[in-house]
Coordinates of C-alpha atoms in Angstrom, one line a residue:
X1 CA 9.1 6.8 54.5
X2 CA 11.1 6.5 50.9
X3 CA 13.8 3.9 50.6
X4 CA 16.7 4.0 49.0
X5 CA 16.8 0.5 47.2
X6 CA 20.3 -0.9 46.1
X7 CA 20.7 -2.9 43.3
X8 CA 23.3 -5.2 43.8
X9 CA 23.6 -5.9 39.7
X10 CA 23.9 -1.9 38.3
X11 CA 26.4 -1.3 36.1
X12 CA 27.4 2.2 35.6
X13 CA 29.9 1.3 33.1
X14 CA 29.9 2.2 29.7
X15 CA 30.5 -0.9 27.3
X16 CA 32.3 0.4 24.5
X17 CA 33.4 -1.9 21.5
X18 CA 36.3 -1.1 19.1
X19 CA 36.0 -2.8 15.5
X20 CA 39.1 -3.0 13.5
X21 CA 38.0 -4.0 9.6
X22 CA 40.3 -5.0 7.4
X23 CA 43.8 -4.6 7.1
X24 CA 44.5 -1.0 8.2
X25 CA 42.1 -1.9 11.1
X26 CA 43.3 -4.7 12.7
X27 CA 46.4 -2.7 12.5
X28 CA 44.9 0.3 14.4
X29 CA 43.4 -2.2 16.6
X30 CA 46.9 -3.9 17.7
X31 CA 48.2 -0.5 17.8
X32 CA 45.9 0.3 20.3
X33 CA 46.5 -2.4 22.6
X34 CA 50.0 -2.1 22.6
X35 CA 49.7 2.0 23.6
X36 CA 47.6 0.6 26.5
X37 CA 44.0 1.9 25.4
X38 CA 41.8 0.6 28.1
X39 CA 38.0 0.0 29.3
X40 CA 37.3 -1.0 25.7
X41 CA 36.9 -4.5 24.0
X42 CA 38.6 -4.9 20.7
X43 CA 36.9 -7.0 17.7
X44 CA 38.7 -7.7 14.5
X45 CA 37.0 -8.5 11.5
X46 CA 38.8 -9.5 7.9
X47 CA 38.7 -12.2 4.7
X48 CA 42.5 -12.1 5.1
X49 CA 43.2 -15.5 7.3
X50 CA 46.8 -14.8 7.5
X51 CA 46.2 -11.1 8.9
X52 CA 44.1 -11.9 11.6
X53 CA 46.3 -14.3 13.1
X54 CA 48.6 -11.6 14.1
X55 CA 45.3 -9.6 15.2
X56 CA 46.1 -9.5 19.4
X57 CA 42.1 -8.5 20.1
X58 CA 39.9 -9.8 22.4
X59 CA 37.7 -10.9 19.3
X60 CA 38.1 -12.2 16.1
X61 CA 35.9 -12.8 13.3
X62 CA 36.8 -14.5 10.0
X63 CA 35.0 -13.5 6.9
X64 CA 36.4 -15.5 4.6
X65 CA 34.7 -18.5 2.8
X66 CA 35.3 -21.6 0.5
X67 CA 35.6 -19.2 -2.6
X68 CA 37.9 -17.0 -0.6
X69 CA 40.2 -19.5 1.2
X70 CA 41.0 -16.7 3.6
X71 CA 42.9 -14.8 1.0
X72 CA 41.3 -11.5 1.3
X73 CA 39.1 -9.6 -1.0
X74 CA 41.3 -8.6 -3.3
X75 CA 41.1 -4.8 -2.9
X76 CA 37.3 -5.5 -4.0
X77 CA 35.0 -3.5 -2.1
X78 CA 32.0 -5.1 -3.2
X79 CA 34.1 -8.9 -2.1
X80 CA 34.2 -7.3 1.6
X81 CA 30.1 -6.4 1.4
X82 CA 29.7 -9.9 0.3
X83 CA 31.7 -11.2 2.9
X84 CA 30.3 -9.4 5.7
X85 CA 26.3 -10.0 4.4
X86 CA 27.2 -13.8 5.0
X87 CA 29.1 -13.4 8.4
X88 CA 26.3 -11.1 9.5
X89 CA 25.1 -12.8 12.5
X90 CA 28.6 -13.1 13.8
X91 CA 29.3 -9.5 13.8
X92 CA 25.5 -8.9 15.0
X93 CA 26.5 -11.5 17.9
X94 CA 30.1 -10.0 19.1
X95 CA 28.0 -6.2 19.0
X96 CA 25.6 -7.6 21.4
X97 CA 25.2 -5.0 24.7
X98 CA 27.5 -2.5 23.2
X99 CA 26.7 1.2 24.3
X100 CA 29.1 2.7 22.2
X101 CA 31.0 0.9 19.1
X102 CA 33.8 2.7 17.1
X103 CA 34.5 1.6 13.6
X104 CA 38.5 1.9 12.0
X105 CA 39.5 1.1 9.0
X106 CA 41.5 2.3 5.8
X107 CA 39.3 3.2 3.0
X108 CA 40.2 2.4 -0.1
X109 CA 41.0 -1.9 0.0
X110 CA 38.6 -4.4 0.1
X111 CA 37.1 -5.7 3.5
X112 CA 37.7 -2.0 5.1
X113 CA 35.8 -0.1 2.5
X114 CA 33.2 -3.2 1.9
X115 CA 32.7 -4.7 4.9
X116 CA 32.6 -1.1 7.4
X117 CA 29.1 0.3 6.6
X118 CA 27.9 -3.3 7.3
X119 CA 29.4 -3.3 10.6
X120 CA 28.2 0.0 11.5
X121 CA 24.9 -0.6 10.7
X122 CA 24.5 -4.0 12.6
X123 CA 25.9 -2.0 16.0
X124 CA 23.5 1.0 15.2
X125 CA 20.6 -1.3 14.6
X126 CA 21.3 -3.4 17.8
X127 CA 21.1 0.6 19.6
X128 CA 24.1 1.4 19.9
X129 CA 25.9 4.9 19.8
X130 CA 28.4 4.1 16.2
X131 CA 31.2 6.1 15.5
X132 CA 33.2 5.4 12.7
X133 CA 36.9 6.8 12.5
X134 CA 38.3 5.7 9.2
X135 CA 41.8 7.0 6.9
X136 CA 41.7 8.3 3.6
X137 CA 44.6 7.1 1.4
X138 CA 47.3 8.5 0.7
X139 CA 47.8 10.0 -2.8
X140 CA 50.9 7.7 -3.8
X141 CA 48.5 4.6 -3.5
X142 CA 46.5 5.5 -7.0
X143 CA 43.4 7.3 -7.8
X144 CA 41.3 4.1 -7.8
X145 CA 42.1 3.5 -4.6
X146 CA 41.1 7.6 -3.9
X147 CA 37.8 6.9 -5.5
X148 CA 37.3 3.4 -3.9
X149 CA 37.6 4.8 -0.5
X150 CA 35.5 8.5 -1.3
X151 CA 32.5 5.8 -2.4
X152 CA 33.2 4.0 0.9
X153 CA 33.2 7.1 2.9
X154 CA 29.6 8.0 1.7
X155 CA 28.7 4.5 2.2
X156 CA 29.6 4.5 5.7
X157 CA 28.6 7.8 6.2
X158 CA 25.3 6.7 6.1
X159 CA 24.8 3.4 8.5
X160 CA 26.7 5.7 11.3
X161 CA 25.6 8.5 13.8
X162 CA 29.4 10.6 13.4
X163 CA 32.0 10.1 11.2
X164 CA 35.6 11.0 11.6
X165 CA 38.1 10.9 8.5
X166 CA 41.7 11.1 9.0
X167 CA 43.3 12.2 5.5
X168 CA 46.6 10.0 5.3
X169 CA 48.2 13.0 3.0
X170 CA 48.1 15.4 6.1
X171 CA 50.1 13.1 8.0
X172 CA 52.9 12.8 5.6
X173 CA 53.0 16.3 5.0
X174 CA 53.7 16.7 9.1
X175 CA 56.3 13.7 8.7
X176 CA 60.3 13.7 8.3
X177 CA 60.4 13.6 4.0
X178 CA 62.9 11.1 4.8
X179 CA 60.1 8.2 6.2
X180 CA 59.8 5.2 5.5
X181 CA 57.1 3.6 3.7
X182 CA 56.2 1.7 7.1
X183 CA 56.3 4.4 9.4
X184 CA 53.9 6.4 7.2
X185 CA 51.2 3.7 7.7
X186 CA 52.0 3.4 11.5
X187 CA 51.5 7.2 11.9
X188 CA 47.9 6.6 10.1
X189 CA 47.4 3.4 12.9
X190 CA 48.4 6.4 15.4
X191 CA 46.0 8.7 13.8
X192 CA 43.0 6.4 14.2
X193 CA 44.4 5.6 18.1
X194 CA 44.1 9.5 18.8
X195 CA 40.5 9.5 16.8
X196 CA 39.0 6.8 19.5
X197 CA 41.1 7.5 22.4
X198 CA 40.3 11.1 22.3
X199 CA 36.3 10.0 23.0
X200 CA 37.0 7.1 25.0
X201 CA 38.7 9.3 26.9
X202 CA 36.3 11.6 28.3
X203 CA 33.7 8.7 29.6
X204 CA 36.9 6.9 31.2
X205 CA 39.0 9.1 32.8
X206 CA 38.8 9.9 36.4
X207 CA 37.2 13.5 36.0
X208 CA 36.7 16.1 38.7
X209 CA 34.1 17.4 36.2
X210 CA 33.0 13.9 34.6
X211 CA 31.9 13.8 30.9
X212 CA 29.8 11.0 31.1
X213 CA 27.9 8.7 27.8
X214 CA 25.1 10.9 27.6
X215 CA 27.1 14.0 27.4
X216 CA 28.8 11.7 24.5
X217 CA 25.8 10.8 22.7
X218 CA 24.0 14.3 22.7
X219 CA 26.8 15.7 20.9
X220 CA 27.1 12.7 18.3
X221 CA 24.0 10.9 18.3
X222 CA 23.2 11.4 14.5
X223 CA 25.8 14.2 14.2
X224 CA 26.9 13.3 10.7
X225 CA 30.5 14.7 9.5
X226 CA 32.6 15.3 13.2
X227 CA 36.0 16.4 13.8
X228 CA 38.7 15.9 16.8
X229 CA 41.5 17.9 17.8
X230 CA 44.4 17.3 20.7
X231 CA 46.6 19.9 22.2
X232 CA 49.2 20.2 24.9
X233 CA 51.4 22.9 26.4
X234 CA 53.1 24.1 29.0
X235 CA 54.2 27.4 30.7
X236 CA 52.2 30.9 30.6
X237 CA 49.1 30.9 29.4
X238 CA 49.3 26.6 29.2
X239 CA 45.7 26.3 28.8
X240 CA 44.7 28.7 26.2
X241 CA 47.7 27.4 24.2
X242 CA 46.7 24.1 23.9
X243 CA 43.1 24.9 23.4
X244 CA 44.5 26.7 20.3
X245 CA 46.7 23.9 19.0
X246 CA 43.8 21.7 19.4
X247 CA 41.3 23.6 17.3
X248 CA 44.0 24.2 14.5
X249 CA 45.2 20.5 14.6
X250 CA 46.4 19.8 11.4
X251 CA 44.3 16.6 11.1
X252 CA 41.1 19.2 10.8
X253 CA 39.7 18.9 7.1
X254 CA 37.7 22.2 7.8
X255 CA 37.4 24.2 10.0
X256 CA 35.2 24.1 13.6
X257 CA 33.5 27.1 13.2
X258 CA 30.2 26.1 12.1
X259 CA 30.0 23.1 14.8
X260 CA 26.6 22.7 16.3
X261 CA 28.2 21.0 18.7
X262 CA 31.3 20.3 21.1
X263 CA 32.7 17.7 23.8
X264 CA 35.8 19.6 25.3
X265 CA 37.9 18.2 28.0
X266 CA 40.6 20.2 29.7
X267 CA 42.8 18.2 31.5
X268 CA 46.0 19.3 34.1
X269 CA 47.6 19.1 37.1
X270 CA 45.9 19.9 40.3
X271 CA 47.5 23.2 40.7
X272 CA 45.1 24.2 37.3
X273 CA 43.4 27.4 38.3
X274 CA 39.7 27.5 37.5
X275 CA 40.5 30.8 35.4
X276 CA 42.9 28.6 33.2
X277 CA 40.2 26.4 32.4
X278 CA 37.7 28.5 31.7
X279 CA 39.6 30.4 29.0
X280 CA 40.5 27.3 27.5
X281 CA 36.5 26.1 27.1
X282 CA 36.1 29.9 26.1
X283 CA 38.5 29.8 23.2
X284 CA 36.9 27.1 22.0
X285 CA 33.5 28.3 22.4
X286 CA 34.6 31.4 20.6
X287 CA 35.8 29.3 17.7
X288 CA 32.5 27.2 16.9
X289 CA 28.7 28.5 16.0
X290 CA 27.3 30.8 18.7
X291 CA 24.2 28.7 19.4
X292 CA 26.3 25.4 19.7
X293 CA 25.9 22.8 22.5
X294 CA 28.9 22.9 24.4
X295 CA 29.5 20.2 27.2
X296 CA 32.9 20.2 28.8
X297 CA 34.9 18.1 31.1
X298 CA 37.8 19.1 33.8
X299 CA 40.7 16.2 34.6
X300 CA 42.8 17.0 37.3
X301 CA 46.1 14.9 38.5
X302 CA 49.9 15.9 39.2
X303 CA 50.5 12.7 37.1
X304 CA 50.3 15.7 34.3
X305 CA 53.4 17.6 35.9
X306 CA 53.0 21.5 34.5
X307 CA 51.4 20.3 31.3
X308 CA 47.4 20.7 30.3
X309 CA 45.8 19.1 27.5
X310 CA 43.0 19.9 25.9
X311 CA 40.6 17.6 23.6
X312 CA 38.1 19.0 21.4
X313 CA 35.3 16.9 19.4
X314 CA 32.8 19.3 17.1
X315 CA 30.4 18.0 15.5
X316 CA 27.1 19.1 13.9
X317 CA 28.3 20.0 10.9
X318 CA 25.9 18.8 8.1
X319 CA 22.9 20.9 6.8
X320 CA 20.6 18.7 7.2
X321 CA 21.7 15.9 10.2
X322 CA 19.7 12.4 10.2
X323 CA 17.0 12.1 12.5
X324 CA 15.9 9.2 13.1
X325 CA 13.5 7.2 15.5
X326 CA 15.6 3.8 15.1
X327 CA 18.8 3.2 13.5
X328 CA 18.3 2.2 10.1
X329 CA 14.2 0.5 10.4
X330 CA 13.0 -0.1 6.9
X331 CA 16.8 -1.0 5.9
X332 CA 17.5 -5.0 5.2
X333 CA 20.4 -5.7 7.5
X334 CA 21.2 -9.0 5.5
X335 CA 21.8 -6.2 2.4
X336 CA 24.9 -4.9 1.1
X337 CA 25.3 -1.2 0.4
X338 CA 26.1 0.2 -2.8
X339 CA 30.0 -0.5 -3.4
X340 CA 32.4 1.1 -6.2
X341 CA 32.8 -1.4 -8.9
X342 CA 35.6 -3.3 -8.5
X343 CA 39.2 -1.7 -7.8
X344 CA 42.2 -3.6 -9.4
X345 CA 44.9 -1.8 -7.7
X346 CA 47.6 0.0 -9.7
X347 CA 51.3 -1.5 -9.0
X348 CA 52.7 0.3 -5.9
X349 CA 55.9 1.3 -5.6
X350 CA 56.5 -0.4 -3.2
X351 CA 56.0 -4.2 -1.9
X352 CA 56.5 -6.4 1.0
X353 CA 55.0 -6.5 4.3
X354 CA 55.7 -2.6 4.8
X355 CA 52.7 -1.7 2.6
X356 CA 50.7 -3.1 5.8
X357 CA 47.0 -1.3 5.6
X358 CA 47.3 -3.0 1.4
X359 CA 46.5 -6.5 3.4
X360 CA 42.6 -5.8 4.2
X361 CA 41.9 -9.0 5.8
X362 CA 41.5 -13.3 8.8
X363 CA 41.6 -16.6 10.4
X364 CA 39.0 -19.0 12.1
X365 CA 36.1 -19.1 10.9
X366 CA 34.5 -18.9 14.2
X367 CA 33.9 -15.9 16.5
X368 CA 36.3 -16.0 18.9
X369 CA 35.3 -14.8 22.1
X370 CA 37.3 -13.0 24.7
X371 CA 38.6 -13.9 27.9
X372 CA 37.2 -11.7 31.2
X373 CA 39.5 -9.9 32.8
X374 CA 39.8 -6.7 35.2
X375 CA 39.2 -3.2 33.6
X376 CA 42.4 -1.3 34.0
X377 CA 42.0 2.6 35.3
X378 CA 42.9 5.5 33.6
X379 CA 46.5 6.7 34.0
X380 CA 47.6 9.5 32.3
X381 CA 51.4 7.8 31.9
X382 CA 49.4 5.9 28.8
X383 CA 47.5 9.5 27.3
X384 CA 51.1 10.9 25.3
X385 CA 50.1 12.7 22.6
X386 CA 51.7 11.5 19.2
X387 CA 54.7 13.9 18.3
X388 CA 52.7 14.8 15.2
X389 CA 49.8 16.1 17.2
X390 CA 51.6 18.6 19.1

């Protein structure tokens, strides 16, 4: 006779890391506490002393040495590779058991552009699914800057399995022309929360048809270029509607039609006819390469009220996608990538602590490590989509 054995130590939960590098990071990171992003641990990594102490994750690593003195890297990309080579077995330590870790940061500084494809590659190497969701500058902040952060971009491209960039530009365009300097970078930390929520998302929630990790990693597991979309409505025809806003989200780059692959999740109120969902995966099966992998997810709660959101994540977008045994093997993870020469950034037009994601950088120099505490549970109070989204 079989028996079923228990095991009193399994663990079905996903441990999923978010690393905030730099300036912009730690931003998007302390963004995403205070919106309530849950089941994740948050790490924040910079050579900037006095940014990380207003850094409110669970971890903190300081990358800043006697040369440095904690004052960042100076928007010098090949400063944050430095730093990170020498703090490597800190970051490799705070990465340890990670099943998925997200990378943010704003290309373009120092420790963001630098430091990233270091980060990435140390959670990759140690096996775990890396997903990098990083901004692109916006065009007021110089053309060094632009072509610091494209040579970080293919930098990072490189040490991660999918790679989501957010181009800052598109969010001003769908701003108020009256903004403020600090609310444009706060919409970018919103952008990056919507990037990594919109994944976290689907392994977290309380599903009636559960995306699980797996379903997650054989969509991006060495996917390359990928791209995420977010769409809400209400009233007739609620589901297809949103489906549409969320493959013609304005955050696209390009568009989804020659993804390989596709996580959708279709989440609504209980009164969600299976008819409504089903046209809403069709639409967006319609929309990407016939042969694609499609693996979708259904959400159901009246916490919703008459509303039904849709999240889309494409992916498998590159020619030629890397295939690869083990992350990275015949790489030295003691060595830095190839960085842009140094940036010296243009004047801005504008100064003070507004200009947030310019200040790429920490405090201690020890790894801090977090305190336990109680996973929360999904709530779809916490899921608003940002205005700009809609």
């Amino acid at each position: 006779m079989s028996e079923i054995a228990q095991n009193d130590n399994f663990n079905d939960k996903t441990n999923i890391k978010v690393v905030g590098v730099g300036g912009a990071g730690g931003n998007a990171v302390n963004r995403m506490i205070a919106e309530g992003l849950q089941n994740v641990e948050f790490v924040a990594i910079n050579t900037d002393a006095k940014d990380l102490l207003r850094s409110d994750a669970d971890v903190k690593i300081s990358l800043s040495d006697a040369n440095s003195r904690g004052l960042g890297a100076g928007a010098d990309p090949e400063k944050g590779a430095k730093a990170a080579q020498d703090h490597q077995s800190d970051i490799e330590e705070v990465l340890k058991g990670a099943d998925m870790v997200f990378v943010t940061a704003g290309e373009g500084g120092g420790t963001g552009t630098g430091a990233s494809p270091l980060v990435a590659r140390a959670a990759r190497q140690q096996g775990a699914l890396t997903i990098a969701v990083v901004t692109r500058p916006f065009t007021f902040e110089g053309p060094r800057r632009s072509a610091s952060a494209e040579s970080g971009i293919e930098n990072l491209r490189k040490e991660v399995d999918a790679l989501i960039v957010i181009p800052n530009d598109r969010l001003l365009d769908l701003s108020d022309r009256t903004v403020s300097v600090m609310d444009a970078f706060k919409t970018a930390d919103t952008a990056l929360l919507a990037g990594v929520q919109g994944i976290t998302d689907l392994i977290t929630m309380n599903s009636y048809i559960h995306v699980d990790f797996s379903d997650v990693t054989a969509i991006l597991k060495d996917a390359g270029t990928a791209l995420f979309g977010i769409g809400a409505a209400r009233g007739e025809d609620r589901a297809t509607q949103a489906a549409e806003i969320a493959i013609s989200s304005p955050l696209l780059e390009e568009s989804i039609e020659g993804a390989h692959g596709a996580l959708i999740n279709v989440a609504g109120p209980t009164d969600l006819s299976m008819q409504e969902a089903s046209a809403a995966a069709q639409l967006v099966q319609d929309a990407i390469h016939p042969e694609a992998q499609i693996i979708w997810g259904l959400a159901l709660d009246d916490a919703y009220g008459d509303e039904v959101r849709v999240t889309v994540i494409a992916a498998g977008f590159d020619p030629t996608p890397k295939k690869e045994e083990t992350p990275a093997p015949t790489v030295d993870s003691t060595a830095a990538p190839a960085v842009a020469a140094p940036v010296q950034e243009p004047q801005q037009p504008v100064t003070g602590p507004s200009v947030q994601a310019e200040s790429d950088e920490t405090s201690e120099h020890d790894v801090v490590l977090p305190d336990s505490g109680d996973d929360g549970t999904s709530d779809p109070g916490y899921l608003d989509i940002p205005d700009f989204l809609r």
